Amino acid sequence: MSREVLVVIHPRRSVVREIAQRVLDQFVAAGVAPRVLRDEAELLDLHCENVVPPDDAAALGVELVLVLGGDGSLLRGAELARSAEAPLLGVNLGHVGFLAEAEPDALESTVDHVVRKDYQVEERMTVDVTVRHRGELTYQGWALNEVSLEKVDRSRMLECIVEVDNRPLSRWGCDGMICSTPTGSTAYAFSAGGPVMWPGVEALLVAPISAHALFARPLVLAPTSSVAVEVLPSTPAVLSCDGRRSVDVVAFSRVEVTRGRRPVRLAVVHPRSFTDRLVAKFGLPVSGWRGRTRT
């Protein structure tokens, strides 16, 4: 049985075309069959024998999903990888690229690691979300980074009551609420003032967005906790999973978030500490550090 790797590509970056074709050719030369999404192949005029439609593109036996792009492309690849239970590996062609495993200068060696199956796999926690309106299920979804519930009308606040482990916590007038994983703590929740959580932490992060309240701090909960947000009749809201899958939420709806039943698996080919990743991605000043004194 031939080996197959799904290559997901950011289709609207002109620099990507040459890089993507080079990756495809490297896989073919190594005896690994690359698979490309049809819309991306057409937009970038890529030459690949195995062009597939987006639906279930990774479901038929791919051993890995390789993403060439930024965090947005990584989140799109995560949808495909999770459904196929295949590891996800990203090469950052975007800006920050927190989810990416490698930078462009390590592209060739990264592909070589995939060819040799020389990588480790770590699991990242996800969250599951359900929406019910007056008891009737209206939506089910999941997220790798975060679930956000935000107001639609900019001139009005979102009125909601937050519940933790089946007990009411507080009522907030705010722009929205975020429920994040540790992986998502460097994404939207970070912009809302939340803490950075190391990937090895298992926890849920809840962060109100611009709440008009004295008690409006981000909360770190146990991974076994459940979070619910009841939407009061003030203004329409929209629920978004990873900024990619959205649904309207009407008044008297109840949004429930728990730890995801299925994680996302990330391939690691260039192991380094999360501390080093933070320093590199945010350009943190570390000059003067001498480390532990040797005896």
PDB file of N, CA, C and O in Angstrom, residues 157-222:
ATOM      1  N   MET A 157     -24.430  45.919  24.474  1.00  0.00           N
ATOM      2  CA  MET A 157     -23.655  44.901  25.163  1.00  0.00           C
ATOM      3  C   MET A 157     -24.367  43.551  25.083  1.00  0.00           C
ATOM      4  O   MET A 157     -25.591  43.484  24.972  1.00  0.00           O
ATOM      5  N   LEU A 158     -23.570  42.513  25.166  1.00  0.00           N
ATOM      6  CA  LEU A 158     -24.110  41.165  25.301  1.00  0.00           C
ATOM      7  C   LEU A 158     -24.333  40.893  26.786  1.00  0.00           C
ATOM      8  O   LEU A 158     -23.397  40.965  27.578  1.00  0.00           O
ATOM      9  N   GLU A 159     -25.564  40.621  27.152  1.00  0.00           N
ATOM     10  CA  GLU A 159     -25.889  40.294  28.545  1.00  0.00           C
ATOM     11  C   GLU A 159     -25.937  38.778  28.682  1.00  0.00           C
ATOM     12  O   GLU A 159     -26.667  38.102  27.952  1.00  0.00           O
ATOM     13  N   CYS A 160     -25.143  38.252  29.601  1.00  0.00           N
ATOM     14  CA  CYS A 160     -25.111  36.797  29.753  1.00  0.00           C
ATOM     15  C   CYS A 160     -24.779  36.419  31.194  1.00  0.00           C
ATOM     16  O   CYS A 160     -24.223  37.213  31.956  1.00  0.00           O
ATOM     17  N   ILE A 161     -25.157  35.215  31.547  1.00  0.00           N
ATOM     18  CA  ILE A 161     -24.808  34.637  32.846  1.00  0.00           C
ATOM     19  C   ILE A 161     -23.892  33.446  32.596  1.00  0.00           C
ATOM     20  O   ILE A 161     -24.201  32.575  31.775  1.00  0.00           O
ATOM     21  N   VAL A 162     -22.756  33.428  33.280  1.00  0.00           N
ATOM     22  CA  VAL A 162     -21.790  32.345  33.128  1.00  0.00           C
ATOM     23  C   VAL A 162     -21.932  31.372  34.284  1.00  0.00           C
ATOM     24  O   VAL A 162     -22.045  31.771  35.448  1.00  0.00           O
ATOM     25  N   GLU A 163     -21.930  30.110  33.946  1.00  0.00           N
ATOM     26  CA  GLU A 163     -22.075  29.029  34.926  1.00  0.00           C
ATOM     27  C   GLU A 163     -20.861  28.117  34.845  1.00  0.00           C
ATOM     28  O   GLU A 163     -20.366  27.823  33.749  1.00  0.00           O
ATOM     29  N   VAL A 164     -20.357  27.691  35.996  1.00  0.00           N
ATOM     30  CA  VAL A 164     -19.241  26.751  36.052  1.00  0.00           C
ATOM     31  C   VAL A 164     -19.657  25.556  36.904  1.00  0.00           C
ATOM     32  O   VAL A 164     -20.093  25.727  38.051  1.00  0.00           O
ATOM     33  N   ASP A 165     -19.541  24.381  36.333  1.00  0.00           N
ATOM     34  CA  ASP A 165     -19.886  23.144  37.041  1.00  0.00           C
ATOM     35  C   ASP A 165     -21.291  23.199  37.635  1.00  0.00           C
ATOM     36  O   ASP A 165     -21.523  22.870  38.815  1.00  0.00           O
ATOM     37  N   ASN A 166     -22.225  23.656  36.801  1.00  0.00           N
ATOM     38  CA  ASN A 166     -23.655  23.678  37.147  1.00  0.00           C
ATOM     39  C   ASN A 166     -24.021  24.655  38.256  1.00  0.00           C
ATOM     40  O   ASN A 166     -25.082  24.526  38.866  1.00  0.00           O
ATOM     41  N   ARG A 167     -23.147  25.614  38.502  1.00  0.00           N
ATOM     42  CA  ARG A 167     -23.451  26.652  39.494  1.00  0.00           C
ATOM     43  C   ARG A 167     -23.214  28.021  38.850  1.00  0.00           C
ATOM     44  O   ARG A 167     -22.236  28.232  38.146  1.00  0.00           O
ATOM     45  N   PRO A 168     -24.118  28.993  39.083  1.00  0.00           N
ATOM     46  CA  PRO A 168     -23.949  30.321  38.483  1.00  0.00           C
ATOM     47  C   PRO A 168     -22.739  31.035  39.068  1.00  0.00           C
ATOM     48  O   PRO A 168     -22.509  31.014  40.272  1.00  0.00           O
ATOM     49  N   LEU A 169     -21.964  31.680  38.200  1.00  0.00           N
ATOM     50  CA  LEU A 169     -20.765  32.393  38.629  1.00  0.00           C
ATOM     51  C   LEU A 169     -20.977  33.906  38.646  1.00  0.00           C
ATOM     52  O   LEU A 169     -20.746  34.568  39.650  1.00  0.00           O
ATOM     53  N   SER A 170     -21.425  34.462  37.520  1.00  0.00           N
ATOM     54  CA  SER A 170     -21.629  35.907  37.469  1.00  0.00           C
ATOM     55  C   SER A 170     -22.437  36.260  36.226  1.00  0.00           C
ATOM     56  O   SER A 170     -22.431  35.530  35.227  1.00  0.00           O
ATOM     57  N   ARG A 171     -23.078  37.419  36.320  1.00  0.00           N
ATOM     58  CA  ARG A 171     -23.764  37.999  35.159  1.00  0.00           C
ATOM     59  C   ARG A 171     -22.900  39.141  34.640  1.00  0.00           C
ATOM     60  O   ARG A 171     -22.448  39.981  35.409  1.00  0.00           O
ATOM     61  N   TRP A 172     -22.676  39.140  33.333  1.00  0.00           N
ATOM     62  CA  TRP A 172     -21.822  40.154  32.733  1.00  0.00           C
ATOM     63  C   TRP A 172     -22.524  40.857  31.577  1.00  0.00           C
ATOM     64  O   TRP A 172     -23.228  40.220  30.776  1.00  0.00           O
ATOM     65  N   GLY A 173     -22.308  42.178  31.499  1.00  0.00           N
ATOM     66  CA  GLY A 173     -22.564  42.913  30.278  1.00  0.00           C
ATOM     67  C   GLY A 173     -21.219  43.100  29.611  1.00  0.00           C
ATOM     68  O   GLY A 173     -20.297  43.688  30.194  1.00  0.00           O
ATOM     69  N   CYS A 174     -21.054  42.575  28.396  1.00  0.00           N
ATOM     70  CA  CYS A 174     -19.718  42.515  27.799  1.00  0.00           C
ATOM     71  C   CYS A 174     -19.828  42.479  26.279  1.00  0.00           C
ATOM     72  O   CYS A 174     -20.915  42.453  25.708  1.00  0.00           O
ATOM     73  N   ASP A 175     -18.665  42.467  25.646  1.00  0.00           N
ATOM     74  CA  ASP A 175     -18.628  42.289  24.193  1.00  0.00           C
ATOM     75  C   ASP A 175     -18.702  40.818  23.814  1.00  0.00           C
ATOM     76  O   ASP A 175     -19.020  40.484  22.673  1.00  0.00           O
ATOM     77  N   GLY A 176     -18.371  39.941  24.761  1.00  0.00           N
ATOM     78  CA  GLY A 176     -18.425  38.517  24.466  1.00  0.00           C
ATOM     79  C   GLY A 176     -17.708  37.693  25.518  1.00  0.00           C
ATOM     80  O   GLY A 176     -17.195  38.223  26.513  1.00  0.00           O
ATOM     81  N   MET A 177     -17.672  36.383  25.289  1.00  0.00           N
ATOM     82  CA  MET A 177     -17.002  35.441  26.172  1.00  0.00           C
ATOM     83  C   MET A 177     -16.157  34.493  25.333  1.00  0.00           C
ATOM     84  O   MET A 177     -16.538  34.113  24.226  1.00  0.00           O
ATOM     85  N   ILE A 178     -15.000  34.125  25.879  1.00  0.00           N
ATOM     86  CA  ILE A 178     -14.117  33.175  25.221  1.00  0.00           C
ATOM     87  C   ILE A 178     -13.901  31.989  26.146  1.00  0.00           C
ATOM     88  O   ILE A 178     -13.640  32.165  27.336  1.00  0.00           O
ATOM     89  N   CYS A 179     -13.983  30.795  25.598  1.00  0.00           N
ATOM     90  CA  CYS A 179     -13.584  29.583  26.318  1.00  0.00           C
ATOM     91  C   CYS A 179     -12.491  28.922  25.489  1.00  0.00           C
ATOM     92  O   CYS A 179     -12.728  28.490  24.352  1.00  0.00           O
ATOM     93  N   SER A 180     -11.289  28.861  26.064  1.00  0.00           N
ATOM     94  CA  SER A 180     -10.100  28.490  25.303  1.00  0.00           C
ATOM     95  C   SER A 180      -9.432  27.246  25.881  1.00  0.00           C
ATOM     96  O   SER A 180      -9.568  26.926  27.060  1.00  0.00           O
ATOM     97  N   THR A 181      -8.678  26.572  25.030  1.00  0.00           N
ATOM     98  CA  THR A 181      -7.780  25.505  25.445  1.00  0.00           C
ATOM     99  C   THR A 181      -6.412  26.114  25.761  1.00  0.00           C
ATOM    100  O   THR A 181      -6.149  27.273  25.440  1.00  0.00           O
ATOM    101  N   PRO A 182      -5.485  25.347  26.357  1.00  0.00           N
ATOM    102  CA  PRO A 182      -4.118  25.855  26.518  1.00  0.00           C
ATOM    103  C   PRO A 182      -3.480  26.235  25.182  1.00  0.00           C
ATOM    104  O   PRO A 182      -2.764  27.235  25.092  1.00  0.00           O
ATOM    105  N   THR A 183      -3.750  25.469  24.135  1.00  0.00           N
ATOM    106  CA  THR A 183      -3.220  25.815  22.818  1.00  0.00           C
ATOM    107  C   THR A 183      -3.724  27.177  22.368  1.00  0.00           C
ATOM    108  O   THR A 183      -2.987  27.974  21.793  1.00  0.00           O
ATOM    109  N   GLY A 184      -4.987  27.479  22.653  1.00  0.00           N
ATOM    110  CA  GLY A 184      -5.570  28.746  22.252  1.00  0.00           C
ATOM    111  C   GLY A 184      -5.253  29.904  23.178  1.00  0.00           C
ATOM    112  O   GLY A 184      -5.677  31.037  22.915  1.00  0.00           O
ATOM    113  N   SER A 185      -4.503  29.653  24.243  1.00  0.00           N
ATOM    114  CA  SER A 185      -4.212  30.737  25.185  1.00  0.00           C
ATOM    115  C   SER A 185      -3.317  31.813  24.571  1.00  0.00           C
ATOM    116  O   SER A 185      -3.255  32.926  25.079  1.00  0.00           O
ATOM    117  N   THR A 186      -2.631  31.498  23.476  1.00  0.00           N
ATOM    118  CA  THR A 186      -1.802  32.498  22.795  1.00  0.00           C
ATOM    119  C   THR A 186      -2.540  33.109  21.603  1.00  0.00           C
ATOM    120  O   THR A 186      -1.937  33.854  20.825  1.00  0.00           O
ATOM    121  N   ALA A 187      -3.832  32.813  21.470  1.00  0.00           N
ATOM    122  CA  ALA A 187      -4.605  33.322  20.347  1.00  0.00           C
ATOM    123  C   ALA A 187      -5.579  34.406  20.828  1.00  0.00           C
ATOM    124  O   ALA A 187      -5.169  35.386  21.438  1.00  0.00           O
ATOM    125  N   TYR A 188      -6.865  34.231  20.595  1.00  0.00           N
ATOM    126  CA  TYR A 188      -7.859  35.253  20.923  1.00  0.00           C
ATOM    127  C   TYR A 188      -7.883  35.544  22.422  1.00  0.00           C
ATOM    128  O   TYR A 188      -7.988  36.696  22.852  1.00  0.00           O
ATOM    129  N   ALA A 189      -7.776  34.510  23.243  1.00  0.00           N
ATOM    130  CA  ALA A 189      -7.807  34.712  24.691  1.00  0.00           C
ATOM    131  C   ALA A 189      -6.646  35.580  25.162  1.00  0.00           C
ATOM    132  O   ALA A 189      -6.780  36.354  26.118  1.00  0.00           O
ATOM    133  N   PHE A 190      -5.514  35.476  24.505  1.00  0.00           N
ATOM    134  CA  PHE A 190      -4.358  36.310  24.837  1.00  0.00           C
ATOM    135  C   PHE A 190      -4.687  37.786  24.591  1.00  0.00           C
ATOM    136  O   PHE A 190      -4.356  38.662  25.391  1.00  0.00           O
ATOM    137  N   SER A 191      -5.362  38.068  23.472  1.00  0.00           N
ATOM    138  CA  SER A 191      -5.741  39.437  23.150  1.00  0.00           C
ATOM    139  C   SER A 191      -6.762  39.987  24.141  1.00  0.00           C
ATOM    140  O   SER A 191      -6.849  41.206  24.336  1.00  0.00           O
ATOM    141  N   ALA A 192      -7.533  39.094  24.771  1.00  0.00           N
ATOM    142  CA  ALA A 192      -8.536  39.502  25.750  1.00  0.00           C
ATOM    143  C   ALA A 192      -7.964  39.593  27.160  1.00  0.00           C
ATOM    144  O   ALA A 192      -8.712  39.771  28.121  1.00  0.00           O
ATOM    145  N   GLY A 193      -6.649  39.476  27.293  1.00  0.00           N
ATOM    146  CA  GLY A 193      -6.011  39.615  28.597  1.00  0.00           C
ATOM    147  C   GLY A 193      -5.822  38.329  29.362  1.00  0.00           C
ATOM    148  O   GLY A 193      -5.494  38.353  30.550  1.00  0.00           O
ATOM    149  N   GLY A 194      -6.013  37.195  28.700  1.00  0.00           N
ATOM    150  CA  GLY A 194      -5.861  35.912  29.371  1.00  0.00           C
ATOM    151  C   GLY A 194      -4.408  35.524  29.543  1.00  0.00           C
ATOM    152  O   GLY A 194      -3.516  36.066  28.886  1.00  0.00           O
ATOM    153  N   PRO A 195      -4.133  34.554  30.424  1.00  0.00           N
ATOM    154  CA  PRO A 195      -2.756  34.102  30.656  1.00  0.00           C
ATOM    155  C   PRO A 195      -2.275  33.165  29.558  1.00  0.00           C
ATOM    156  O   PRO A 195      -3.080  32.542  28.857  1.00  0.00           O
ATOM    157  N   VAL A 196      -0.973  33.075  29.403  1.00  0.00           N
ATOM    158  CA  VAL A 196      -0.381  32.086  28.504  1.00  0.00           C
ATOM    159  C   VAL A 196      -0.232  30.780  29.276  1.00  0.00           C
ATOM    160  O   VAL A 196       0.338  30.751  30.371  1.00  0.00           O
ATOM    161  N   MET A 197      -0.769  29.702  28.712  1.00  0.00           N
ATOM    162  CA  MET A 197      -0.681  28.391  29.359  1.00  0.00           C
ATOM    163  C   MET A 197       0.216  27.486  28.522  1.00  0.00           C
ATOM    164  O   MET A 197       0.075  27.416  27.299  1.00  0.00           O
ATOM    165  N   TRP A 198       1.127  26.802  29.187  1.00  0.00           N
ATOM    166  CA  TRP A 198       1.993  25.852  28.500  1.00  0.00           C
ATOM    167  C   TRP A 198       1.144  24.698  27.951  1.00  0.00           C
ATOM    168  O   TRP A 198       0.155  24.291  28.579  1.00  0.00           O
ATOM    169  N   PRO A 199       1.505  24.142  26.801  1.00  0.00           N
ATOM    170  CA  PRO A 199       0.691  23.087  26.188  1.00  0.00           C
ATOM    171  C   PRO A 199       0.498  21.858  27.072  1.00  0.00           C
ATOM    172  O   PRO A 199      -0.488  21.134  26.934  1.00  0.00           O
ATOM    173  N   GLY A 200       1.444  21.608  27.989  1.00  0.00           N
ATOM    174  CA  GLY A 200       1.314  20.451  28.868  1.00  0.00           C
ATOM    175  C   GLY A 200       0.260  20.616  29.951  1.00  0.00           C
ATOM    176  O   GLY A 200      -0.111  19.643  30.611  1.00  0.00           O
ATOM    177  N   VAL A 201      -0.222  21.843  30.126  1.00  0.00           N
ATOM    178  CA  VAL A 201      -1.282  22.089  31.116  1.00  0.00           C
ATOM    179  C   VAL A 201      -2.603  21.572  30.567  1.00  0.00           C
ATOM    180  O   VAL A 201      -2.919  21.773  29.395  1.00  0.00           O
ATOM    181  N   GLU A 202      -3.365  20.919  31.403  1.00  0.00           N
ATOM    182  CA  GLU A 202      -4.712  20.507  31.022  1.00  0.00           C
ATOM    183  C   GLU A 202      -5.695  21.364  31.804  1.00  0.00           C
ATOM    184  O   GLU A 202      -5.849  21.213  33.019  1.00  0.00           O
ATOM    185  N   ALA A 203      -6.345  22.288  31.104  1.00  0.00           N
ATOM    186  CA  ALA A 203      -7.238  23.230  31.768  1.00  0.00           C
ATOM    187  C   ALA A 203      -8.125  23.891  30.730  1.00  0.00           C
ATOM    188  O   ALA A 203      -7.848  23.853  29.527  1.00  0.00           O
ATOM    189  N   LEU A 204      -9.197  24.505  31.216  1.00  0.00           N
ATOM    190  CA  LEU A 204     -10.054  25.349  30.399  1.00  0.00           C
ATOM    191  C   LEU A 204      -9.845  26.798  30.828  1.00  0.00           C
ATOM    192  O   LEU A 204      -9.752  27.086  32.025  1.00  0.00           O
ATOM    193  N   LEU A 205      -9.766  27.688  29.881  1.00  0.00           N
ATOM    194  CA  LEU A 205      -9.594  29.112  30.155  1.00  0.00           C
ATOM    195  C   LEU A 205     -10.861  29.845  29.733  1.00  0.00           C
ATOM    196  O   LEU A 205     -11.312  29.710  28.595  1.00  0.00           O
ATOM    197  N   VAL A 206     -11.443  30.608  30.664  1.00  0.00           N
ATOM    198  CA  VAL A 206     -12.626  31.411  30.373  1.00  0.00           C
ATOM    199  C   VAL A 206     -12.243  32.883  30.518  1.00  0.00           C
ATOM    200  O   VAL A 206     -11.709  33.292  31.553  1.00  0.00           O
ATOM    201  N   ALA A 207     -12.512  33.670  29.482  1.00  0.00           N
ATOM    202  CA  ALA A 207     -12.133  35.087  29.503  1.00  0.00           C
ATOM    203  C   ALA A 207     -13.266  35.945  28.965  1.00  0.00           C
ATOM    204  O   ALA A 207     -13.680  35.763  27.813  1.00  0.00           O
ATOM    205  N   PRO A 208     -13.795  36.869  29.777  1.00  0.00           N
ATOM    206  CA  PRO A 208     -14.777  37.829  29.253  1.00  0.00           C
ATOM    207  C   PRO A 208     -14.088  38.864  28.374  1.00  0.00           C
ATOM    208  O   PRO A 208     -12.919  39.201  28.594  1.00  0.00           O
ATOM    209  N   ILE A 209     -14.805  39.347  27.386  1.00  0.00           N
ATOM    210  CA  ILE A 209     -14.260  40.363  26.475  1.00  0.00           C
ATOM    211  C   ILE A 209     -14.866  41.717  26.840  1.00  0.00           C
ATOM    212  O   ILE A 209     -16.073  41.927  26.723  1.00  0.00           O
ATOM    213  N   SER A 210     -14.030  42.622  27.320  1.00  0.00           N
ATOM    214  CA  SER A 210     -14.450  44.000  27.633  1.00  0.00           C
ATOM    215  C   SER A 210     -15.709  44.024  28.499  1.00  0.00           C
ATOM    216  O   SER A 210     -16.696  44.682  28.178  1.00  0.00           O
ATOM    217  N   ALA A 211     -15.666  43.321  29.617  1.00  0.00           N
ATOM    218  CA  ALA A 211     -16.833  43.257  30.508  1.00  0.00           C
ATOM    219  C   ALA A 211     -16.932  44.512  31.366  1.00  0.00           C
ATOM    220  O   ALA A 211     -15.914  45.040  31.842  1.00  0.00           O
ATOM    221  N   HIS A 212     -18.148  44.993  31.585  1.00  0.00           N
ATOM    222  CA  HIS A 212     -18.400  46.147  32.452  1.00  0.00           C
ATOM    223  C   HIS A 212     -18.680  45.613  33.857  1.00  0.00           C
ATOM    224  O   HIS A 212     -19.830  45.521  34.300  1.00  0.00           O
ATOM    225  N   ALA A 213     -17.615  45.246  34.560  1.00  0.00           N
ATOM    226  CA  ALA A 213     -17.769  44.652  35.890  1.00  0.00           C
ATOM    227  C   ALA A 213     -16.432  44.718  36.607  1.00  0.00           C
ATOM    228  O   ALA A 213     -15.362  44.699  35.984  1.00  0.00           O
ATOM    229  N   LEU A 214     -16.477  44.788  37.940  1.00  0.00           N
ATOM    230  CA  LEU A 214     -15.255  44.768  38.727  1.00  0.00           C
ATOM    231  C   LEU A 214     -14.627  43.376  38.713  1.00  0.00           C
ATOM    232  O   LEU A 214     -13.410  43.230  38.657  1.00  0.00           O
ATOM    233  N   PHE A 215     -15.472  42.350  38.787  1.00  0.00           N
ATOM    234  CA  PHE A 215     -14.973  40.975  38.729  1.00  0.00           C
ATOM    235  C   PHE A 215     -15.107  40.493  37.283  1.00  0.00           C
ATOM    236  O   PHE A 215     -16.171  40.051  36.862  1.00  0.00           O
ATOM    237  N   ALA A 216     -14.041  40.640  36.541  1.00  0.00           N
ATOM    238  CA  ALA A 216     -14.078  40.254  35.129  1.00  0.00           C
ATOM    239  C   ALA A 216     -12.717  39.733  34.695  1.00  0.00           C
ATOM    240  O   ALA A 216     -12.220  40.058  33.627  1.00  0.00           O
ATOM    241  N   ARG A 217     -12.108  38.944  35.562  1.00  0.00           N
ATOM    242  CA  ARG A 217     -10.781  38.409  35.277  1.00  0.00           C
ATOM    243  C   ARG A 217     -10.886  37.084  34.518  1.00  0.00           C
ATOM    244  O   ARG A 217     -11.857  36.341  34.683  1.00  0.00           O
ATOM    245  N   PRO A 218      -9.879  36.762  33.708  1.00  0.00           N
ATOM    246  CA  PRO A 218      -9.834  35.437  33.096  1.00  0.00           C
ATOM    247  C   PRO A 218      -9.772  34.355  34.176  1.00  0.00           C
ATOM    248  O   PRO A 218      -9.156  34.548  35.230  1.00  0.00           O
ATOM    249  N   LEU A 219     -10.397  33.230  33.917  1.00  0.00           N
ATOM    250  CA  LEU A 219     -10.485  32.138  34.880  1.00  0.00           C
ATOM    251  C   LEU A 219      -9.856  30.883  34.296  1.00  0.00           C
ATOM    252  O   LEU A 219     -10.092  30.547  33.130  1.00  0.00           O
ATOM    253  N   VAL A 220      -9.054  30.192  35.088  1.00  0.00           N
ATOM    254  CA  VAL A 220      -8.468  28.920  34.679  1.00  0.00           C
ATOM    255  C   VAL A 220      -9.165  27.815  35.463  1.00  0.00           C
ATOM    256  O   VAL A 220      -9.117  27.785  36.689  1.00  0.00           O
ATOM    257  N   LEU A 221      -9.809  26.910  34.741  1.00  0.00           N
ATOM    258  CA  LEU A 221     -10.639  25.871  35.354  1.00  0.00           C
ATOM    259  C   LEU A 221     -10.023  24.492  35.144  1.00  0.00           C
ATOM    260  O   LEU A 221      -9.178  24.290  34.256  1.00  0.00           O
ATOM    261  N   ALA A 222     -10.475  23.554  35.936  1.00  0.00           N
ATOM    262  CA  ALA A 222     -10.038  22.169  35.771  1.00  0.00           C
ATOM    263  C   ALA A 222     -10.506  21.642  34.416  1.00  0.00           C
ATOM    264  O   ALA A 222     -11.544  22.058  33.901  1.00  0.00           O
TER     265      ALA A 222
END
